[in-house]
Amino acid sequence: MCELCVVGLVGLVDPPRDEILDSVGKFRGAGIRVFMVTGDYAPTAAFVARQCGIITSTTVDGIDEINARVMVNKTEKRTDDIACRSTARSLLVSDSEHTLANRSSLVVSGPDLHGLGAVHWDIIALYDECVFARITPEQKLQVVEEMRGRKHIVAVTGDEVNDVPAMRAAHVGVAMGNGTQVAKAASNVVLLDNNFSSLVVAIECGRLLFINLKKVIVYLLPMTNLSEIMPSLFNVVLGLPIPLSTFLMLVINTITDVWASVVLIHEEPETDLMLHPPRNPSKDGLVDVRFFIQAYGFVGLVQTITGHTMFFLCLYLRGGIHPRDVFLAFNKWTDGYLGKSKAELTELVSVSGSVHFMALVVMQWANMFVARTRVQSVFRQNPFWGPRRNPLLLVAIPIAVAVSLIVNEFQWFNSVFLTGKIPVEFFFLSIPFAFLLVGLEELRKLVVRRYPNAGLARIAW
């Protein structure tokens, strides 16, 4: 050994993958915080975290700043101890640039975690960017449990046996494809390509599936509930003839609406899908009050008004029956009413009911297009061309037209199910109402985009 001579030193650098920086930026844009938990020393961990984009602030806090904040919180409750408060604040703010605006990053070492209380962890959980260095497996588990205890949804990535406790304690455990079998068995998700950016795709797909389910439901609810229930309700309360027969209701529910529902679930993501913060599972469910306001209070209301308008218009144009003669008819709607026989009244109701049916089908075409976006304009989700096209959606229109012609124009259906032949003009009279629905929805979305804090935006689905 004495005869050896030092020639030089060799340093090995394991740089982050090229896609890491972009992936972390996408997570941040989606309102997802990325924390680093590592066994490296704090300076090394902070350097790597800055390379990965996990740390972006010019000023990085440590355990001293955490303790100082705890002291401030305690002394603010004791208004008589002004001197102690000034001392704590001087520790917290050492220079003019060290403001709350750039105090979003934190680096804490494992030995500093010993003895921290709940109030310390409350402050740690508020940071947007955190690095935990020199962490043991027990402390990694502690970090997960502390974050979960503060109602945060936690996902943990790992590939070794010592990562298993934290992965099991998290809401979602993510194992690398080249990790140990124990880590894979303990995880909920395995990244077969060992690519961190695959998590971005997974989150985008999860959000897309959730949003598309909402779109399908908001497309179906106005028709299958409000627009079909109101005719029966009006018959009981206001004495109107039932304009929509049970058979035509079943045709809508099982045929004309099915194709659009299946295609809507395969919608491409909207441009702002990854620009929203994560939803709160305890508050933002698949269906909530705002959802029903959209389905029933807006779309369903417009569809119901359109359907009954076409029904009354057909009665007036084809039979000369004024709407005031239809309300409160009850048992008077029989042979001899308004000088018409029972067969003539039945035929009028059959034809007008089929017109009502066709109006609802046309309104569902408009609903199909407006349901494709929640806030963005429907014209930015062009179904004809572009990256978010969905040409299969347009197939729903000829299918609905063909079904409508079959069940209303064939004599067998007219005789068995009491449908009526739709006058030609009524195939087109409801189209302006469909454009009205699209225009009203575009106006609603514009207000939501321009004034995100307004009352209309608060009840937007």
Coordinates of C-alpha atoms in Angstrom, one line a residue:
M1 CA 0.0 0.0 0.0
C2 CA 2.9 2.4 0.7
E3 CA 4.1 2.1 -2.8
L4 CA 0.8 3.1 -4.4
C5 CA 0.5 6.5 -6.0
V6 CA -2.8 8.4 -6.3
V7 CA -3.4 9.0 -10.0
G8 CA -6.8 10.6 -9.9
L9 CA -10.4 10.3 -8.8
V10 CA -13.4 9.1 -10.8
G11 CA -16.9 10.5 -10.2
L12 CA -20.0 8.7 -11.4
V13 CA -23.1 10.7 -12.2
D14 CA -26.5 9.2 -12.7
P15 CA -28.5 12.1 -14.3
P16 CA -32.3 12.1 -14.3
R17 CA -34.0 10.8 -17.3
D18 CA -34.9 13.3 -20.0
E19 CA -38.6 13.0 -19.5
I20 CA -38.6 13.5 -15.7
L21 CA -38.6 17.3 -15.9
D22 CA -41.5 17.4 -18.3
S23 CA -43.4 14.9 -16.2
V24 CA -43.0 16.8 -13.0
G25 CA -44.2 19.9 -14.8
K26 CA -47.3 18.2 -16.0
F27 CA -48.0 16.9 -12.5
R28 CA -47.6 20.5 -11.1
G29 CA -50.0 21.8 -13.8
A30 CA -52.5 19.2 -12.8
G31 CA -52.3 20.3 -9.2
I32 CA -50.4 17.2 -8.0
R33 CA -47.4 17.7 -5.7
V34 CA -44.3 15.6 -6.2
F35 CA -42.2 14.9 -3.1
M36 CA -38.8 13.2 -3.0
V37 CA -38.0 10.7 -0.3
T38 CA -34.5 9.4 -0.5
G39 CA -31.6 8.1 1.5
D40 CA -29.1 10.6 0.0
Y41 CA -27.7 13.5 2.0
A42 CA -29.7 16.7 2.0
P43 CA -27.3 18.7 -0.4
T44 CA -27.2 15.9 -2.9
A45 CA -31.0 15.3 -2.7
A46 CA -31.7 19.0 -3.1
F47 CA -29.4 19.2 -6.2
V48 CA -31.1 16.2 -7.8
A49 CA -34.5 17.5 -6.9
R50 CA -33.7 20.8 -8.6
Q51 CA -32.5 19.0 -11.7
C52 CA -35.8 17.1 -11.8
G53 CA -37.9 20.2 -11.3
I54 CA -39.2 19.1 -7.9
I55 CA -37.6 22.1 -6.3
T56 CA -38.1 25.4 -8.2
S57 CA -38.0 28.1 -5.5
T58 CA -34.9 30.3 -5.1
T59 CA -35.1 29.9 -1.3
V60 CA -35.4 26.5 0.3
D61 CA -36.6 26.1 3.9
G62 CA -35.3 23.6 6.5
I63 CA -36.1 22.4 9.9
D64 CA -35.2 25.8 11.5
E65 CA -37.9 27.6 9.5
I66 CA -40.4 24.9 10.5
N67 CA -39.5 25.4 14.2
A68 CA -39.7 29.1 13.8
R69 CA -43.2 28.9 12.3
V70 CA -44.3 26.7 15.1
M71 CA -43.0 29.3 17.5
V72 CA -44.9 32.0 15.7
N73 CA -48.1 30.0 15.8
K74 CA -47.7 29.6 19.6
T75 CA -46.8 33.2 20.3
E76 CA -49.6 34.6 18.2
K77 CA -52.0 33.0 20.7
R78 CA -50.2 34.9 23.5
T79 CA -50.6 38.5 22.7
D80 CA -48.8 39.6 25.9
D81 CA -45.4 38.1 24.8
I82 CA -44.4 40.6 22.1
A83 CA -40.7 40.1 22.5
C84 CA -40.9 36.4 22.0
R85 CA -43.0 36.9 18.8
S86 CA -40.4 39.4 17.4
T87 CA -37.6 36.9 18.0
A88 CA -39.5 34.1 16.3
R89 CA -40.3 36.2 13.3
S90 CA -36.7 37.4 12.9
L91 CA -35.7 33.7 12.7
L92 CA -38.4 33.1 10.1
V93 CA -37.6 36.1 7.9
S94 CA -33.9 36.7 7.6
D95 CA -33.9 38.9 4.6
S96 CA -36.3 40.9 2.4
E97 CA -36.4 38.4 -0.4
H98 CA -37.4 35.6 2.0
T99 CA -41.2 36.1 1.6
L100 CA -44.1 33.8 1.6
A101 CA -44.3 34.1 -2.2
N102 CA -41.1 32.1 -2.7
R103 CA -41.3 29.9 0.4
S104 CA -42.8 26.8 -1.2
S105 CA -39.8 24.5 -1.0
L106 CA -38.6 22.4 1.9
V107 CA -35.7 20.1 2.5
V108 CA -35.7 18.0 5.7
S109 CA -33.3 15.3 6.8
G110 CA -34.3 12.1 8.6
P111 CA -32.7 12.9 11.9
D112 CA -34.7 16.2 12.0
L113 CA -38.0 14.3 11.9
H114 CA -37.4 12.8 15.4
G115 CA -39.6 14.6 18.0
L116 CA -41.7 16.5 15.5
G117 CA -45.3 17.0 16.7
A118 CA -48.6 17.3 14.8
V119 CA -48.2 21.1 14.5
H120 CA -44.8 20.6 12.7
W121 CA -46.4 18.2 10.3
D122 CA -49.3 20.5 9.7
I123 CA -46.8 23.1 8.4
I124 CA -44.8 20.6 6.4
A125 CA -47.9 19.4 4.6
L126 CA -48.5 23.0 3.4
Y127 CA -45.4 23.1 1.3
D128 CA -45.7 22.6 -2.5
E129 CA -42.2 21.1 -2.9
C130 CA -40.7 18.8 -0.3
V131 CA -37.5 16.7 -0.2
F132 CA -36.9 14.2 2.6
A133 CA -33.3 13.2 2.8
R134 CA -31.5 10.5 4.8
I135 CA -34.8 8.8 5.3
T136 CA -35.2 5.3 6.8
P137 CA -38.0 2.9 5.7
E138 CA -39.8 3.6 9.0
Q139 CA -39.6 7.4 8.4
K140 CA -40.9 6.9 4.8
L141 CA -43.9 5.2 6.3
Q142 CA -44.2 8.0 8.8
V143 CA -44.3 10.6 5.9
V144 CA -47.1 8.7 4.2
E145 CA -49.1 8.3 7.3
E146 CA -48.8 12.0 8.2
M147 CA -49.9 13.0 4.8
R148 CA -52.8 10.6 4.8
G149 CA -53.8 11.8 8.2
R150 CA -54.3 15.3 6.7
K151 CA -56.7 14.1 4.1
H152 CA -54.2 14.0 1.2
I153 CA -54.4 11.3 -1.4
V154 CA -50.9 9.7 -1.5
A155 CA -49.2 7.6 -4.1
V156 CA -45.8 6.0 -3.4
T157 CA -43.3 4.7 -6.0
G158 CA -40.7 2.1 -5.1
D159 CA -38.8 -0.9 -6.2
E160 CA -37.1 -2.3 -3.2
V161 CA -38.3 -4.4 -0.2
N162 CA -37.8 -1.4 2.2
D163 CA -40.3 0.5 0.1
V164 CA -43.1 -2.0 0.8
P165 CA -44.4 -0.6 4.1
A166 CA -44.9 2.9 2.6
M167 CA -46.4 1.5 -0.6
R168 CA -49.0 -0.5 1.4
A169 CA -49.8 2.5 3.6
A170 CA -50.4 4.8 0.6
H171 CA -53.7 5.0 -1.3
V172 CA -51.8 3.8 -4.4
G173 CA -48.6 1.9 -4.4
V174 CA -46.6 2.1 -7.7
A175 CA -43.8 -0.4 -8.3
M176 CA -41.2 -0.3 -11.1
G177 CA -41.1 -3.1 -13.6
N178 CA -37.5 -3.9 -12.8
G179 CA -38.2 -3.9 -9.0
T180 CA -38.3 -6.8 -6.6
Q181 CA -41.1 -9.3 -6.7
V182 CA -42.0 -8.3 -3.1
A183 CA -42.5 -4.6 -4.2
K184 CA -44.6 -5.7 -7.2
A185 CA -46.8 -7.9 -5.0
A186 CA -47.3 -5.0 -2.6
S187 CA -48.2 -2.5 -5.2
N188 CA -51.4 -1.5 -6.9
V189 CA -49.8 -0.4 -10.2
V190 CA -46.7 -1.7 -11.9
L191 CA -44.8 0.4 -14.4
L192 CA -43.7 -2.2 -16.9
D193 CA -41.6 0.2 -18.9
N194 CA -39.9 1.6 -15.8
N195 CA -40.9 5.1 -17.0
F196 CA -42.0 7.7 -14.5
S197 CA -43.8 9.6 -17.3
S198 CA -46.2 6.6 -17.6
L199 CA -47.8 7.9 -14.4
V200 CA -48.8 11.1 -16.3
V201 CA -50.6 8.9 -18.9
A202 CA -52.2 6.8 -16.2
I203 CA -53.6 9.9 -14.4
E204 CA -54.8 11.4 -17.7
C205 CA -56.6 8.2 -18.6
G206 CA -58.2 8.0 -15.2
R207 CA -59.4 11.6 -15.4
L208 CA -60.6 11.0 -19.0
L209 CA -62.6 7.9 -18.0
F210 CA -64.2 9.7 -15.0
I211 CA -65.2 12.8 -17.2
N212 CA -66.5 10.6 -20.0
L213 CA -68.7 8.7 -17.6
K214 CA -70.1 12.1 -16.5
K215 CA -70.7 13.1 -20.1
V216 CA -72.6 9.9 -20.8
I217 CA -74.8 10.4 -17.7
V218 CA -75.5 14.1 -18.4
Y219 CA -76.4 13.1 -21.9
L220 CA -78.9 10.4 -20.8
L221 CA -80.4 11.9 -17.7
P222 CA -82.4 14.8 -19.3
M223 CA -84.2 12.4 -21.7
T224 CA -84.6 9.2 -19.6
N225 CA -85.9 11.1 -16.6
L226 CA -87.3 14.6 -16.9
S227 CA -88.4 14.7 -20.5
E228 CA -90.2 11.4 -20.2
I229 CA -91.6 11.9 -16.7
M230 CA -93.1 15.3 -17.3
P231 CA -95.7 14.1 -19.9
S232 CA -97.1 11.6 -17.3
L233 CA -96.9 14.2 -14.6
F234 CA -98.8 16.8 -16.7
N235 CA -101.4 14.1 -17.5
V236 CA -102.1 13.6 -13.8
V237 CA -101.8 17.2 -12.6
L238 CA -103.0 19.2 -15.6
G239 CA -105.2 16.8 -17.4
L240 CA -103.3 16.7 -20.6
P241 CA -103.4 13.6 -22.9
I242 CA -100.2 11.7 -22.6
P243 CA -98.1 12.8 -25.6
L244 CA -95.3 10.2 -25.2
S245 CA -96.4 6.6 -25.1
T246 CA -94.5 3.9 -23.2
F247 CA -93.4 2.3 -26.4
L248 CA -91.8 5.5 -27.7
M249 CA -90.1 6.0 -24.4
L250 CA -88.6 2.5 -24.7
V251 CA -87.5 3.3 -28.3
I252 CA -85.6 6.4 -27.0
N253 CA -84.0 4.6 -24.1
T254 CA -83.0 1.3 -25.8
I255 CA -82.3 2.4 -29.4
T256 CA -81.9 6.1 -30.4
D257 CA -79.8 7.1 -27.3
V258 CA -77.7 3.9 -27.2
W259 CA -75.2 4.6 -30.0
A260 CA -74.3 8.1 -28.8
S261 CA -73.9 6.9 -25.3
V262 CA -71.4 4.2 -26.3
V263 CA -69.5 6.6 -28.5
L264 CA -69.3 9.4 -25.9
I265 CA -67.4 7.1 -23.5
H266 CA -64.6 7.0 -26.1
E267 CA -64.3 10.8 -26.3
E268 CA -60.8 12.3 -26.7
P269 CA -59.5 14.4 -23.7
E270 CA -60.4 18.0 -23.6
T271 CA -57.5 20.5 -23.9
D272 CA -57.7 21.5 -20.2
L273 CA -58.0 18.0 -18.8
M274 CA -54.6 18.1 -17.1
L275 CA -54.9 21.8 -16.0
H276 CA -57.5 21.2 -13.2
P277 CA -56.6 20.3 -9.6
P278 CA -57.5 16.8 -8.4
R279 CA -61.1 16.4 -7.4
N280 CA -62.0 15.9 -3.7
P281 CA -63.4 12.4 -3.4
S282 CA -65.6 13.4 -0.5
K283 CA -67.2 16.3 -2.3
D284 CA -66.8 15.8 -6.0
G285 CA -68.5 12.5 -6.8
L286 CA -69.6 11.1 -10.1
V287 CA -73.0 12.8 -9.6
D288 CA -73.7 15.8 -7.4
V289 CA -76.1 18.6 -7.1
R290 CA -74.4 20.7 -9.8
F291 CA -74.8 17.7 -12.1
F292 CA -78.6 17.5 -11.6
I293 CA -78.8 21.3 -12.1
Q294 CA -77.2 20.9 -15.6
A295 CA -79.2 17.8 -16.5
Y296 CA -82.7 18.7 -15.2
G297 CA -82.6 22.5 -14.6
F298 CA -81.1 23.4 -17.9
V299 CA -80.9 20.7 -20.7
G300 CA -84.0 18.7 -19.5
L301 CA -86.0 21.9 -19.1
V302 CA -85.3 23.0 -22.6
Q303 CA -86.0 19.6 -24.0
T304 CA -89.3 19.3 -22.1
I305 CA -90.5 22.8 -23.3
T306 CA -89.5 21.9 -26.9
G307 CA -91.3 18.6 -26.9
H308 CA -94.6 20.0 -25.5
T309 CA -94.4 23.0 -27.8
M310 CA -94.3 20.7 -30.8
F311 CA -97.1 18.6 -29.3
F312 CA -99.4 21.6 -28.9
L313 CA -98.4 23.0 -32.3
C314 CA -99.3 19.8 -34.0
L315 CA -102.7 19.6 -32.2
Y316 CA -103.4 23.2 -33.3
L317 CA -102.3 22.9 -36.9
R318 CA -103.7 19.4 -37.6
G319 CA -106.8 19.4 -35.5
G320 CA -107.5 23.1 -34.8
I321 CA -107.3 22.4 -31.0
H322 CA -106.0 25.4 -29.0
P323 CA -103.6 24.6 -26.1
R324 CA -106.1 26.2 -23.6
D325 CA -108.6 23.4 -24.7
V326 CA -106.1 20.7 -23.8
F327 CA -105.2 21.9 -20.3
L328 CA -107.5 20.5 -17.6
A329 CA -109.3 18.3 -20.2
F330 CA -109.1 15.2 -17.9
N331 CA -112.2 13.0 -18.6
K332 CA -113.6 15.5 -21.2
W333 CA -111.1 14.2 -23.7
T334 CA -113.5 11.7 -25.2
D335 CA -116.1 11.2 -27.8
G336 CA -117.8 14.6 -28.7
Y337 CA -115.1 16.8 -27.2
L338 CA -114.7 19.9 -29.4
G339 CA -117.0 18.3 -32.0
K340 CA -114.5 15.4 -32.6
S341 CA -115.1 11.7 -32.4
K342 CA -113.0 9.5 -30.1
A343 CA -111.2 8.0 -33.1
E344 CA -110.3 11.5 -34.3
L345 CA -109.0 12.5 -30.9
T346 CA -107.0 9.3 -30.6
E347 CA -105.5 9.8 -34.1
L348 CA -104.5 13.4 -33.2
V349 CA -102.8 12.4 -30.0
S350 CA -101.0 9.6 -31.8
V351 CA -99.6 11.9 -34.5
S352 CA -98.8 14.7 -32.0
G353 CA -97.2 12.2 -29.7
S354 CA -94.9 11.0 -32.6
V355 CA -94.1 14.7 -33.3
H356 CA -93.2 15.1 -29.6
F357 CA -91.0 12.0 -29.9
M358 CA -89.2 13.3 -33.0
A359 CA -88.6 16.7 -31.2
L360 CA -87.0 14.9 -28.3
V361 CA -84.8 12.9 -30.7
V362 CA -83.6 16.1 -32.4
M363 CA -82.9 17.8 -29.1
Q364 CA -80.8 14.8 -28.1
W365 CA -78.6 15.5 -31.1
A366 CA -77.9 18.9 -29.7
N367 CA -77.4 17.5 -26.3
M368 CA -75.0 15.0 -27.7
F369 CA -72.7 17.8 -29.0
V370 CA -72.9 20.1 -26.0
A371 CA -72.2 17.2 -23.6
R372 CA -68.8 16.7 -25.3
T373 CA -67.3 19.6 -23.3
R374 CA -67.9 20.8 -19.8
V375 CA -66.3 24.3 -20.0
Q376 CA -64.6 24.6 -23.4
S377 CA -66.5 25.6 -26.5
V378 CA -67.9 22.7 -28.5
F379 CA -66.2 24.1 -31.5
R380 CA -62.8 23.4 -29.9
Q381 CA -63.9 19.7 -29.7
N382 CA -64.5 19.4 -33.4
P383 CA -66.1 16.1 -34.2
F384 CA -65.3 16.2 -37.9
W385 CA -61.5 16.8 -38.0
G386 CA -58.6 17.5 -35.8
P387 CA -57.0 15.6 -32.9
R388 CA -60.2 15.4 -31.0
R389 CA -62.5 14.3 -33.8
N390 CA -65.2 11.7 -33.1
P391 CA -66.9 10.9 -36.5
L392 CA -68.6 7.9 -35.0
L393 CA -70.7 10.3 -33.0
L394 CA -72.4 11.5 -36.2
V395 CA -73.6 8.0 -36.9
A396 CA -76.2 8.5 -34.1
I397 CA -78.1 10.9 -36.3
P398 CA -79.0 8.7 -39.2
I399 CA -79.6 5.8 -36.8
A400 CA -82.2 7.9 -34.9
V401 CA -83.8 9.1 -38.2
A402 CA -84.1 5.6 -39.5
V403 CA -85.6 4.3 -36.2
S404 CA -88.0 7.2 -36.1
L405 CA -89.2 6.5 -39.7
I406 CA -89.7 2.8 -39.0
V407 CA -91.7 3.1 -35.8
N408 CA -93.8 6.1 -37.0
E409 CA -94.3 5.5 -40.7
F410 CA -95.0 1.8 -41.0
Q411 CA -98.7 1.0 -40.7
W412 CA -98.0 -2.1 -38.4
F413 CA -96.4 0.1 -35.7
N414 CA -99.3 2.6 -36.1
S415 CA -101.9 -0.1 -35.5
V416 CA -100.1 -2.0 -32.7
F417 CA -98.3 0.7 -30.8
L418 CA -100.6 3.6 -31.7
T419 CA -97.9 5.7 -33.2
G420 CA -98.7 8.3 -35.9
K421 CA -97.2 9.3 -39.3
I422 CA -95.2 12.4 -38.6
P423 CA -96.0 15.4 -41.0
V424 CA -93.0 16.3 -43.0
E425 CA -92.7 19.8 -41.7
F426 CA -92.4 18.5 -38.1
F427 CA -89.1 16.8 -39.0
F428 CA -87.6 20.3 -39.3
L429 CA -89.5 22.5 -37.0
S430 CA -87.7 21.4 -33.8
I431 CA -84.2 21.9 -35.4
P432 CA -84.2 25.7 -34.4
F433 CA -84.8 24.6 -30.8
A434 CA -81.7 22.3 -31.1
F435 CA -79.6 25.2 -32.2
L436 CA -81.1 27.3 -29.4
L437 CA -79.9 24.7 -26.9
V438 CA -76.4 24.7 -28.4
G439 CA -76.3 28.5 -28.3
L440 CA -77.5 28.7 -24.7
E441 CA -74.9 26.1 -23.6
E442 CA -72.2 28.0 -25.5
L443 CA -73.2 31.2 -23.7
R444 CA -73.1 29.3 -20.3
K445 CA -69.6 27.9 -21.0
L446 CA -68.4 31.4 -22.1
V447 CA -69.6 32.9 -18.8
V448 CA -67.9 30.1 -16.8
R449 CA -64.6 30.6 -18.7
R450 CA -64.7 34.4 -18.4
Y451 CA -65.9 34.6 -14.8
P452 CA -64.6 31.4 -13.0
N453 CA -65.7 32.8 -9.6
A454 CA -69.2 33.8 -10.6
G455 CA -72.3 32.0 -9.3
L456 CA -72.9 30.3 -12.7
A457 CA -69.4 28.9 -12.6
R458 CA -69.9 27.6 -9.0
I459 CA -72.8 25.4 -10.1
A460 CA -71.2 24.3 -13.4
W461 CA -70.8 20.5 -13.6

